[in-house]
Every structure is written in structure tokens, then in C-alpha cells.
């Protein structure tokens, strides 16, 4: 029934004197040692300790200078133990390493993958350390990587660049739908779509759209997550007077090469102009 006699409640008791300490931000007032104030109080103790160590270092420095003035032997000059050093290159490098570790660990925690389920070309070690990426192939030697020898990988070439496609034997291996593309530089077929008849690197006479198609597929193999470049193929020079391979689809060829009144009727002249543009 005490609340009836004193509805406003008892006045809060002031904290005990031994539970008060000087406020780190204002020496004229005091604060309690409650949990919320502990970080600020701990920081104050740290600063006081730093100041004591600095003063002790200054005293040792003065004593050393006095001995030097007297000609006495002294040891090497002591560095201020409380001096704050700039981060510098090593500190920045450590920060980057720690940041990368945090990111990959977080990826493993949230997605189950250290790389956050990224599987692109930049996640492949061979992107940074390619195996024999400067290797040179003759046309004859490239043909031996067509899947006829199970011990050899599957290689195909696009406009001079050779790529390893062994990770997809169902497509490029024997019996696969694109098996005829391995062991040869069939760059022309990637632009025209004539995969059966244009198994050649001869790009003469192709339209701009067809040439862009060749570049598209070359980029596709270069940036694929499981295919990678292994070298280049050395081709025999193409005789500029030789005939240009015929298109497998005359309608598609006509659409790619619309005739105009200013069109050059000579295929050899057209081939030379294409080469100059390339």
C-alpha cells in the first residue's frame, strides 16, 4: 500500500561516491561506471597510459642528449613508442587482403560459394596463367587435335586463334553436332553459317555483318568459362587470284551482298577491297 501513501514514488538515490569517475570529455563533471560508459572510460585510460609512456620517452631522450653533450657514449636513438605511423603501401596492401578475405568468406556464408556463384572467365585460373597460350600450330598439326586420338585434347581455331574445347566433348567430340569444327580454322563458316562447305580461314568477300559474326564467335570462345586460348595457327598464304568459296545458300548470300549499280562485278577486286578494310 506504500504507493497509495507516496504515488510519486521514492526519489532516486544518488550514486555512491566510489561509483563515480571523472567524465573523459568534461573534467568538471563526473559519470557513473555503468556498462554504457565503459568504452569511453577505457579510452580515457588508454590515453593516460599513452601520455605516461610519451613523457617517459621524452625524459629518456633528454637524458640521452645530455650524455651526448658531455661526450659520453650512448646507444641508438629510441623511437617514440606512442608515435602514430601513416598506413603506407604495406598497410594498404594488408587492408586489401583483409577486405578480399571478408568478401570471399561472406560469399561462402551467404551463397555457399567463395566467389558468390560467379563462374565467368575471371574465376578461372587459366585466365591469368594460360598454358602455352603463345603456342604455334601448323595446319597439319592442328588437324591432329580433331578427336581422332582420345589422348589429345579437342582444339578448334577461329581466325588464327586456337581454343581448347575439350570440356565439351558431347558437342565437339566424335559424334557431336560440331565435331567437324575441331582440328581446323573454319573462321569463314562462323560468318556465313556454311559449316559443311566453308571449313576454311579464307575471309575474302564476306560482308560486314558476316565479319562481325566471325568476331562474335571468336570473342565467345575467348570469354567462355570453360574454353581457353592455347595458341595461334600459322596458315599458308591465300592466293589472291584463287576463287572465293561459294555460299551454301544463294538467297542468304544475296541478302548479305545486295547488288547496286556501283557494285564491283569482279570478285577479285571485291576481295582486295575487303582486305584493305581489314
PDB file of C-alpha atoms in Angstrom:
ATOM      1  CA  UNK A   1       0.000   0.000   0.000  1.00  0.00           C
ATOM      2  CA  UNK A   2       3.062   2.254   0.021  1.00  0.00           C
ATOM      3  CA  UNK A   3       2.262   3.542  -3.471  1.00  0.00           C
ATOM      4  CA  UNK A   4      -1.028   4.956  -2.108  1.00  0.00           C
ATOM      5  CA  UNK A   5       0.823   6.932   0.524  1.00  0.00           C
ATOM      6  CA  UNK A   6       3.533   8.004  -1.950  1.00  0.00           C
ATOM      7  CA  UNK A   7       2.058   7.988  -5.510  1.00  0.00           C
ATOM      8  CA  UNK A   8       5.052   9.857  -6.972  1.00  0.00           C
ATOM      9  CA  UNK A   9       7.433   7.145  -5.822  1.00  0.00           C
ATOM     10  CA  UNK A  10      10.667   7.458  -3.920  1.00  0.00           C
ATOM     11  CA  UNK A  11      13.232   9.948  -5.167  1.00  0.00           C
ATOM     12  CA  UNK A  12      16.120   8.254  -6.986  1.00  0.00           C
ATOM     13  CA  UNK A  13      19.121   7.718  -4.779  1.00  0.00           C
ATOM     14  CA  UNK A  14      22.302   9.446  -5.893  1.00  0.00           C
ATOM     15  CA  UNK A  15      25.046   7.048  -6.973  1.00  0.00           C
ATOM     16  CA  UNK A  16      27.655   6.149  -4.390  1.00  0.00           C
ATOM     17  CA  UNK A  17      30.759   8.305  -4.426  1.00  0.00           C
ATOM     18  CA  UNK A  18      33.020   5.327  -5.156  1.00  0.00           C
ATOM     19  CA  UNK A  19      30.951   4.555  -8.263  1.00  0.00           C
ATOM     20  CA  UNK A  20      31.706   7.938  -9.855  1.00  0.00           C
ATOM     21  CA  UNK A  21      34.639   8.822 -12.038  1.00  0.00           C
ATOM     22  CA  UNK A  22      35.737  11.883 -13.944  1.00  0.00           C
ATOM     23  CA  UNK A  23      33.956  12.430 -17.277  1.00  0.00           C
ATOM     24  CA  UNK A  24      36.555  11.863 -20.061  1.00  0.00           C
ATOM     25  CA  UNK A  25      35.060  14.712 -22.120  1.00  0.00           C
ATOM     26  CA  UNK A  26      34.474  17.174 -19.274  1.00  0.00           C
ATOM     27  CA  UNK A  27      36.778  17.126 -16.220  1.00  0.00           C
ATOM     28  CA  UNK A  28      34.347  19.346 -14.272  1.00  0.00           C
ATOM     29  CA  UNK A  29      31.716  16.647 -14.014  1.00  0.00           C
ATOM     30  CA  UNK A  30      31.553  13.001 -13.026  1.00  0.00           C
ATOM     31  CA  UNK A  31      29.830   9.982 -14.503  1.00  0.00           C
ATOM     32  CA  UNK A  32      28.972   6.527 -13.235  1.00  0.00           C
ATOM     33  CA  UNK A  33      30.835   3.335 -14.086  1.00  0.00           C
ATOM     34  CA  UNK A  34      27.827   1.775 -15.757  1.00  0.00           C
ATOM     35  CA  UNK A  35      28.313  -0.525 -18.747  1.00  0.00           C
ATOM     36  CA  UNK A  36      27.334   2.106 -21.306  1.00  0.00           C
ATOM     37  CA  UNK A  37      30.180   4.359 -20.141  1.00  0.00           C
ATOM     38  CA  UNK A  38      32.870   1.686 -20.109  1.00  0.00           C
ATOM     39  CA  UNK A  39      34.137   2.203 -23.707  1.00  0.00           C
ATOM     40  CA  UNK A  40      34.675   5.924 -23.042  1.00  0.00           C
ATOM     41  CA  UNK A  41      36.366   5.240 -19.723  1.00  0.00           C
ATOM     42  CA  UNK A  42      38.594   2.590 -21.297  1.00  0.00           C
ATOM     43  CA  UNK A  43      39.624   5.050 -23.979  1.00  0.00           C
ATOM     44  CA  UNK A  44      40.488   7.592 -21.304  1.00  0.00           C
ATOM     45  CA  UNK A  45      42.706   5.050 -19.558  1.00  0.00           C
ATOM     46  CA  UNK A  46      44.381   4.284 -22.886  1.00  0.00           C
ATOM     47  CA  UNK A  47      45.131   7.960 -23.497  1.00  0.00           C
ATOM     48  CA  UNK A  48      46.500   8.391 -19.979  1.00  0.00           C
ATOM     49  CA  UNK A  49      48.782   5.381 -20.470  1.00  0.00           C
ATOM     50  CA  UNK A  50      49.953   6.721 -23.831  1.00  0.00           C
ATOM     51  CA  UNK A  51      50.726  10.067 -22.244  1.00  0.00           C
ATOM     52  CA  UNK A  52      52.734   8.431 -19.466  1.00  0.00           C
ATOM     53  CA  UNK A  53      54.765   6.425 -21.972  1.00  0.00           C
ATOM     54  CA  UNK A  54      55.351   9.534 -24.070  1.00  0.00           C
ATOM     55  CA  UNK A  55      56.557  11.543 -21.092  1.00  0.00           C
ATOM     56  CA  UNK A  56      58.861   8.702 -20.055  1.00  0.00           C
ATOM     57  CA  UNK A  57      60.277   8.625 -23.595  1.00  0.00           C
ATOM     58  CA  UNK A  58      60.850  12.394 -23.526  1.00  0.00           C
ATOM     59  CA  UNK A  59      62.729  12.017 -20.243  1.00  0.00           C
ATOM     60  CA  UNK A  60      64.961   9.296 -21.710  1.00  0.00           C
ATOM     61  CA  UNK A  61      65.552  11.444 -24.766  1.00  0.00           C
ATOM     62  CA  UNK A  62      66.634  14.404 -22.653  1.00  0.00           C
ATOM     63  CA  UNK A  63      68.996  12.194 -20.660  1.00  0.00           C
ATOM     64  CA  UNK A  64      70.495  10.856 -23.884  1.00  0.00           C
ATOM     65  CA  UNK A  65      71.025  14.367 -25.250  1.00  0.00           C
ATOM     66  CA  UNK A  66      72.728  15.410 -22.002  1.00  0.00           C
ATOM     67  CA  UNK A  67      75.119  12.442 -22.257  1.00  0.00           C
ATOM     68  CA  UNK A  68      75.880  13.345 -25.852  1.00  0.00           C
ATOM     69  CA  UNK A  69      76.654  16.910 -24.810  1.00  0.00           C
ATOM     70  CA  UNK A  70      79.123  15.547 -22.261  1.00  0.00           C
ATOM     71  CA  UNK A  71      80.784  13.323 -24.841  1.00  0.00           C
ATOM     72  CA  UNK A  72      79.602  10.119 -23.264  1.00  0.00           C
ATOM     73  CA  UNK A  73      78.778   7.043 -25.320  1.00  0.00           C
ATOM     74  CA  UNK A  74      75.086   6.353 -25.835  1.00  0.00           C
ATOM     75  CA  UNK A  75      73.067   3.717 -27.619  1.00  0.00           C
ATOM     76  CA  UNK A  76      70.940   4.227 -30.732  1.00  0.00           C
ATOM     77  CA  UNK A  77      68.204   6.799 -30.530  1.00  0.00           C
ATOM     78  CA  UNK A  78      64.947   5.335 -29.292  1.00  0.00           C
ATOM     79  CA  UNK A  79      61.794   5.796 -31.321  1.00  0.00           C
ATOM     80  CA  UNK A  80      58.747   7.304 -29.679  1.00  0.00           C
ATOM     81  CA  UNK A  81      56.608   4.262 -28.712  1.00  0.00           C
ATOM     82  CA  UNK A  82      53.424   6.333 -28.924  1.00  0.00           C
ATOM     83  CA  UNK A  83      54.059   7.788 -32.379  1.00  0.00           C
ATOM     84  CA  UNK A  84      51.306   7.123 -34.903  1.00  0.00           C
ATOM     85  CA  UNK A  85      52.666   5.971 -38.233  1.00  0.00           C
ATOM     86  CA  UNK A  86      50.987   6.511 -41.560  1.00  0.00           C
ATOM     87  CA  UNK A  87      49.443   3.473 -43.243  1.00  0.00           C
ATOM     88  CA  UNK A  88      51.785   3.389 -46.252  1.00  0.00           C
ATOM     89  CA  UNK A  89      51.853   0.840 -49.042  1.00  0.00           C
ATOM     90  CA  UNK A  90      52.174  -2.205 -46.761  1.00  0.00           C
ATOM     91  CA  UNK A  91      49.211  -1.130 -44.666  1.00  0.00           C
ATOM     92  CA  UNK A  92      47.119  -0.544 -47.761  1.00  0.00           C
ATOM     93  CA  UNK A  93      48.082  -3.971 -49.091  1.00  0.00           C
ATOM     94  CA  UNK A  94      47.061  -5.602 -45.817  1.00  0.00           C
ATOM     95  CA  UNK A  95      43.730  -3.764 -45.904  1.00  0.00           C
ATOM     96  CA  UNK A  96      43.034  -5.034 -49.439  1.00  0.00           C
ATOM     97  CA  UNK A  97      43.916  -8.609 -48.444  1.00  0.00           C
ATOM     98  CA  UNK A  98      41.660  -8.454 -45.380  1.00  0.00           C
ATOM     99  CA  UNK A  99      38.846  -6.971 -47.469  1.00  0.00           C
ATOM    100  CA  UNK A 100      39.135  -9.770 -50.046  1.00  0.00           C
ATOM    101  CA  UNK A 101      39.080 -12.381 -47.282  1.00  0.00           C
ATOM    102  CA  UNK A 102      35.955 -10.834 -45.773  1.00  0.00           C
ATOM    103  CA  UNK A 103      34.213 -10.781 -49.161  1.00  0.00           C
ATOM    104  CA  UNK A 104      35.006 -14.410 -50.039  1.00  0.00           C
ATOM    105  CA  UNK A 105      34.080 -15.663 -46.572  1.00  0.00           C
ATOM    106  CA  UNK A 106      30.808 -13.741 -46.750  1.00  0.00           C
ATOM    107  CA  UNK A 107      30.167 -15.281 -50.167  1.00  0.00           C
ATOM    108  CA  UNK A 108      30.673 -18.765 -48.761  1.00  0.00           C
ATOM    109  CA  UNK A 109      28.359 -17.984 -45.849  1.00  0.00           C
ATOM    110  CA  UNK A 110      25.516 -16.455 -47.883  1.00  0.00           C
ATOM    111  CA  UNK A 111      25.694 -18.389 -51.176  1.00  0.00           C
ATOM    112  CA  UNK A 112      27.811 -21.455 -50.431  1.00  0.00           C
ATOM    113  CA  UNK A 113      30.374 -20.223 -52.972  1.00  0.00           C
ATOM    114  CA  UNK A 114      33.536 -18.259 -52.198  1.00  0.00           C
ATOM    115  CA  UNK A 115      33.024 -16.329 -55.464  1.00  0.00           C
ATOM    116  CA  UNK A 116      29.328 -15.608 -54.877  1.00  0.00           C
ATOM    117  CA  UNK A 117      28.369 -18.247 -57.515  1.00  0.00           C
ATOM    118  CA  UNK A 118      30.295 -16.377 -60.212  1.00  0.00           C
ATOM    119  CA  UNK A 119      31.554 -18.809 -62.874  1.00  0.00           C
ATOM    120  CA  UNK A 120      32.821 -16.469 -65.590  1.00  0.00           C
ATOM    121  CA  UNK A 121      36.243 -16.427 -67.205  1.00  0.00           C
ATOM    122  CA  UNK A 122      37.741 -14.306 -64.407  1.00  0.00           C
ATOM    123  CA  UNK A 123      37.103 -17.159 -61.964  1.00  0.00           C
ATOM    124  CA  UNK A 124      39.345 -19.484 -63.982  1.00  0.00           C
ATOM    125  CA  UNK A 125      42.990 -19.822 -63.051  1.00  0.00           C
ATOM    126  CA  UNK A 126      43.884 -20.336 -66.723  1.00  0.00           C
ATOM    127  CA  UNK A 127      42.699 -16.810 -67.465  1.00  0.00           C
ATOM    128  CA  UNK A 128      45.665 -15.462 -65.509  1.00  0.00           C
ATOM    129  CA  UNK A 129      48.140 -18.284 -66.125  1.00  0.00           C
ATOM    130  CA  UNK A 130      47.247 -19.711 -69.537  1.00  0.00           C
ATOM    131  CA  UNK A 131      49.017 -22.887 -70.545  1.00  0.00           C
ATOM    132  CA  UNK A 132      51.044 -22.434 -73.731  1.00  0.00           C
ATOM    133  CA  UNK A 133      48.889 -19.508 -74.906  1.00  0.00           C
ATOM    134  CA  UNK A 134      51.743 -18.492 -77.224  1.00  0.00           C
ATOM    135  CA  UNK A 135      51.983 -21.916 -78.855  1.00  0.00           C
ATOM    136  CA  UNK A 136      52.157 -22.016 -82.660  1.00  0.00           C
ATOM    137  CA  UNK A 137      50.344 -24.659 -84.710  1.00  0.00           C
ATOM    138  CA  UNK A 138      50.749 -25.583 -88.328  1.00  0.00           C
ATOM    139  CA  UNK A 139      47.548 -26.502 -90.157  1.00  0.00           C
ATOM    140  CA  UNK A 140      48.702 -30.124 -90.305  1.00  0.00           C
ATOM    141  CA  UNK A 141      49.486 -30.277 -86.607  1.00  0.00           C
ATOM    142  CA  UNK A 142      46.200 -28.595 -85.660  1.00  0.00           C
ATOM    143  CA  UNK A 143      44.350 -31.308 -87.591  1.00  0.00           C
ATOM    144  CA  UNK A 144      45.682 -33.944 -85.145  1.00  0.00           C
ATOM    145  CA  UNK A 145      43.543 -32.412 -82.370  1.00  0.00           C
ATOM    146  CA  UNK A 146      40.261 -33.358 -84.041  1.00  0.00           C
ATOM    147  CA  UNK A 147      39.286 -36.059 -81.559  1.00  0.00           C
ATOM    148  CA  UNK A 148      40.623 -38.998 -83.546  1.00  0.00           C
ATOM    149  CA  UNK A 149      43.228 -39.527 -80.832  1.00  0.00           C
ATOM    150  CA  UNK A 150      41.476 -39.876 -77.431  1.00  0.00           C
ATOM    151  CA  UNK A 151      44.724 -38.957 -75.660  1.00  0.00           C
ATOM    152  CA  UNK A 152      44.764 -35.480 -77.234  1.00  0.00           C
ATOM    153  CA  UNK A 153      42.525 -32.522 -76.365  1.00  0.00           C
ATOM    154  CA  UNK A 154      39.980 -31.015 -78.758  1.00  0.00           C
ATOM    155  CA  UNK A 155      41.186 -27.840 -80.457  1.00  0.00           C
ATOM    156  CA  UNK A 156      39.416 -25.538 -82.881  1.00  0.00           C
ATOM    157  CA  UNK A 157      40.566 -22.259 -84.388  1.00  0.00           C
ATOM    158  CA  UNK A 158      38.775 -19.055 -85.317  1.00  0.00           C
ATOM    159  CA  UNK A 159      40.618 -16.525 -87.482  1.00  0.00           C
ATOM    160  CA  UNK A 160      44.046 -17.681 -86.325  1.00  0.00           C
ATOM    161  CA  UNK A 161      43.365 -18.171 -82.605  1.00  0.00           C
ATOM    162  CA  UNK A 162      43.321 -21.753 -81.305  1.00  0.00           C
ATOM    163  CA  UNK A 163      40.982 -22.692 -78.440  1.00  0.00           C
ATOM    164  CA  UNK A 164      40.732 -25.782 -76.264  1.00  0.00           C
ATOM    165  CA  UNK A 165      37.120 -27.035 -76.212  1.00  0.00           C
ATOM    166  CA  UNK A 166      37.857 -30.371 -74.545  1.00  0.00           C
ATOM    167  CA  UNK A 167      35.457 -29.522 -71.710  1.00  0.00           C
ATOM    168  CA  UNK A 168      32.532 -30.115 -74.095  1.00  0.00           C
ATOM    169  CA  UNK A 169      33.196 -33.451 -75.853  1.00  0.00           C
ATOM    170  CA  UNK A 170      29.485 -34.034 -76.381  1.00  0.00           C
ATOM    171  CA  UNK A 171      29.406 -31.098 -78.787  1.00  0.00           C
ATOM    172  CA  UNK A 172      32.874 -31.114 -80.336  1.00  0.00           C
ATOM    173  CA  UNK A 173      33.987 -34.702 -79.834  1.00  0.00           C
ATOM    174  CA  UNK A 174      33.426 -37.607 -82.276  1.00  0.00           C
ATOM    175  CA  UNK A 175      29.721 -37.935 -82.972  1.00  0.00           C
ATOM    176  CA  UNK A 176      28.964 -34.430 -81.703  1.00  0.00           C
ATOM    177  CA  UNK A 177      26.985 -31.939 -83.797  1.00  0.00           C
ATOM    178  CA  UNK A 178      30.014 -29.622 -84.201  1.00  0.00           C
ATOM    179  CA  UNK A 179      32.723 -32.236 -84.420  1.00  0.00           C
ATOM    180  CA  UNK A 180      33.601 -31.039 -87.921  1.00  0.00           C
ATOM    181  CA  UNK A 181      34.693 -27.683 -86.427  1.00  0.00           C
ATOM    182  CA  UNK A 182      37.657 -29.082 -84.473  1.00  0.00           C
ATOM    183  CA  UNK A 183      41.105 -29.593 -85.886  1.00  0.00           C
ATOM    184  CA  UNK A 184      40.708 -26.736 -88.361  1.00  0.00           C
ATOM    185  CA  UNK A 185      40.342 -22.964 -88.618  1.00  0.00           C
ATOM    186  CA  UNK A 186      36.835 -22.718 -90.056  1.00  0.00           C
ATOM    187  CA  UNK A 187      36.525 -18.968 -89.489  1.00  0.00           C
ATOM    188  CA  UNK A 188      34.540 -18.427 -92.702  1.00  0.00           C
ATOM    189  CA  UNK A 189      31.785 -20.795 -91.604  1.00  0.00           C
ATOM    190  CA  UNK A 190      31.276 -18.821 -88.388  1.00  0.00           C
ATOM    191  CA  UNK A 191      30.399 -15.797 -90.526  1.00  0.00           C
ATOM    192  CA  UNK A 192      28.351 -17.441 -93.262  1.00  0.00           C
ATOM    193  CA  UNK A 193      26.789 -20.388 -91.424  1.00  0.00           C
ATOM    194  CA  UNK A 194      28.036 -22.802 -94.120  1.00  0.00           C
ATOM    195  CA  UNK A 195      29.610 -25.193 -91.608  1.00  0.00           C
ATOM    196  CA  UNK A 196      29.896 -28.059 -94.070  1.00  0.00           C
ATOM    197  CA  UNK A 197      31.474 -26.241 -97.030  1.00  0.00           C
ATOM    198  CA  UNK A 198      33.268 -23.234 -95.508  1.00  0.00           C
ATOM    199  CA  UNK A 199      35.759 -25.053 -93.293  1.00  0.00           C
ATOM    200  CA  UNK A 200      38.443 -22.506 -94.159  1.00  0.00           C
ATOM    201  CA  UNK A 201      40.069 -19.413 -92.723  1.00  0.00           C
ATOM    202  CA  UNK A 202      39.550 -17.568 -96.026  1.00  0.00           C
ATOM    203  CA  UNK A 203      37.510 -14.447 -95.202  1.00  0.00           C
ATOM    204  CA  UNK A 204      37.609 -12.848 -98.628  1.00  0.00           C
ATOM    205  CA  UNK A 205      34.347 -11.414 -99.887  1.00  0.00           C
ATOM    206  CA  UNK A 206      32.480 -11.544 -96.585  1.00  0.00           C
ATOM    207  CA  UNK A 207      30.082  -8.736 -95.781  1.00  0.00           C
ATOM    208  CA  UNK A 208      30.485  -6.503 -92.748  1.00  0.00           C
ATOM    209  CA  UNK A 209      27.756  -8.432 -90.928  1.00  0.00           C
ATOM    210  CA  UNK A 210      29.488 -11.741 -91.679  1.00  0.00           C
ATOM    211  CA  UNK A 211      32.829 -10.394 -90.487  1.00  0.00           C
ATOM    212  CA  UNK A 212      31.157  -9.227 -87.294  1.00  0.00           C
ATOM    213  CA  UNK A 213      29.793 -12.736 -86.913  1.00  0.00           C
ATOM    214  CA  UNK A 214      33.318 -14.144 -87.062  1.00  0.00           C
ATOM    215  CA  UNK A 215      34.459 -11.665 -84.388  1.00  0.00           C
ATOM    216  CA  UNK A 216      31.448 -12.545 -82.254  1.00  0.00           C
ATOM    217  CA  UNK A 217      32.309 -16.250 -82.199  1.00  0.00           C
ATOM    218  CA  UNK A 218      35.969 -15.528 -81.657  1.00  0.00           C
ATOM    219  CA  UNK A 219      35.047 -13.480 -78.616  1.00  0.00           C
ATOM    220  CA  UNK A 220      32.622 -16.202 -77.496  1.00  0.00           C
ATOM    221  CA  UNK A 221      35.380 -18.821 -77.299  1.00  0.00           C
ATOM    222  CA  UNK A 222      37.857 -16.377 -75.760  1.00  0.00           C
ATOM    223  CA  UNK A 223      35.490 -15.395 -72.926  1.00  0.00           C
ATOM    224  CA  UNK A 224      33.836 -18.781 -72.353  1.00  0.00           C
ATOM    225  CA  UNK A 225      34.041 -20.029 -68.790  1.00  0.00           C
ATOM    226  CA  UNK A 226      35.469 -23.444 -69.734  1.00  0.00           C
ATOM    227  CA  UNK A 227      37.171 -22.865 -73.120  1.00  0.00           C
ATOM    228  CA  UNK A 228      40.524 -21.100 -73.289  1.00  0.00           C
ATOM    229  CA  UNK A 229      43.058 -19.982 -75.832  1.00  0.00           C
ATOM    230  CA  UNK A 230      46.105 -22.221 -76.314  1.00  0.00           C
ATOM    231  CA  UNK A 231      47.915 -20.550 -79.203  1.00  0.00           C
ATOM    232  CA  UNK A 232      47.748 -19.476 -82.837  1.00  0.00           C
ATOM    233  CA  UNK A 233      47.736 -21.347 -86.142  1.00  0.00           C
ATOM    234  CA  UNK A 234      50.083 -20.438 -88.979  1.00  0.00           C
ATOM    235  CA  UNK A 235      48.187 -20.531 -92.265  1.00  0.00           C
ATOM    236  CA  UNK A 236      49.506 -20.895 -95.771  1.00  0.00           C
ATOM    237  CA  UNK A 237      49.114 -17.647 -97.745  1.00  0.00           C
ATOM    238  CA  UNK A 238      45.892 -17.420 -99.755  1.00  0.00           C
ATOM    239  CA  UNK A 239      46.360 -16.899-103.470  1.00  0.00           C
ATOM    240  CA  UNK A 240      44.517 -13.630-104.219  1.00  0.00           C
ATOM    241  CA  UNK A 241      43.723 -14.920-107.727  1.00  0.00           C
ATOM    242  CA  UNK A 242      42.026 -18.066-106.419  1.00  0.00           C
ATOM    243  CA  UNK A 243      38.234 -18.271-106.488  1.00  0.00           C
ATOM    244  CA  UNK A 244      36.251 -17.260-103.432  1.00  0.00           C
ATOM    245  CA  UNK A 245      34.307 -20.158-101.818  1.00  0.00           C
ATOM    246  CA  UNK A 246      30.717 -20.244-102.972  1.00  0.00           C
ATOM    247  CA  UNK A 247      27.970 -19.615-100.454  1.00  0.00           C
ATOM    248  CA  UNK A 248      25.875 -22.602 -99.454  1.00  0.00           C
ATOM    249  CA  UNK A 249      22.685 -20.532 -99.558  1.00  0.00           C
ATOM    250  CA  UNK A 250      22.380 -18.229-102.620  1.00  0.00           C
ATOM    251  CA  UNK A 251      19.414 -16.383-101.079  1.00  0.00           C
ATOM    252  CA  UNK A 252      21.336 -15.656 -97.913  1.00  0.00           C
ATOM    253  CA  UNK A 253      24.350 -14.594 -99.957  1.00  0.00           C
ATOM    254  CA  UNK A 254      22.229 -12.195-101.992  1.00  0.00           C
ATOM    255  CA  UNK A 255      20.774 -10.751 -98.814  1.00  0.00           C
ATOM    256  CA  UNK A 256      24.262 -10.296 -97.316  1.00  0.00           C
ATOM    257  CA  UNK A 257      25.638  -8.808-100.550  1.00  0.00           C
ATOM    258  CA  UNK A 258      22.881  -6.671-102.127  1.00  0.00           C
ATOM    259  CA  UNK A 259      23.691  -5.654-105.685  1.00  0.00           C
ATOM    260  CA  UNK A 260      23.792  -1.966-106.557  1.00  0.00           C
ATOM    261  CA  UNK A 261      24.624  -0.032-109.663  1.00  0.00           C
ATOM    262  CA  UNK A 262      28.023   0.847-108.206  1.00  0.00           C
ATOM    263  CA  UNK A 263      28.858  -2.722-107.186  1.00  0.00           C
ATOM    264  CA  UNK A 264      32.145  -4.111-108.419  1.00  0.00           C
ATOM    265  CA  UNK A 265      31.375  -7.163-110.621  1.00  0.00           C
ATOM    266  CA  UNK A 266      34.861  -8.554-110.107  1.00  0.00           C
ATOM    267  CA  UNK A 267      35.139 -10.894-107.084  1.00  0.00           C
ATOM    268  CA  UNK A 268      38.902 -10.416-107.022  1.00  0.00           C
ATOM    269  CA  UNK A 269      38.561  -6.635-106.836  1.00  0.00           C
ATOM    270  CA  UNK A 270      35.967  -7.044-104.091  1.00  0.00           C
ATOM    271  CA  UNK A 271      38.263  -9.362-102.152  1.00  0.00           C
ATOM    272  CA  UNK A 272      41.089  -6.854-102.388  1.00  0.00           C
ATOM    273  CA  UNK A 273      38.866  -4.053-101.035  1.00  0.00           C
ATOM    274  CA  UNK A 274      37.800  -6.258 -98.105  1.00  0.00           C
ATOM    275  CA  UNK A 275      41.420  -6.985 -97.258  1.00  0.00           C
ATOM    276  CA  UNK A 276      42.245  -3.290 -97.326  1.00  0.00           C
ATOM    277  CA  UNK A 277      39.381  -2.581 -94.900  1.00  0.00           C
ATOM    278  CA  UNK A 278      40.577  -5.327 -92.547  1.00  0.00           C
TER     279      UNK A 278
END
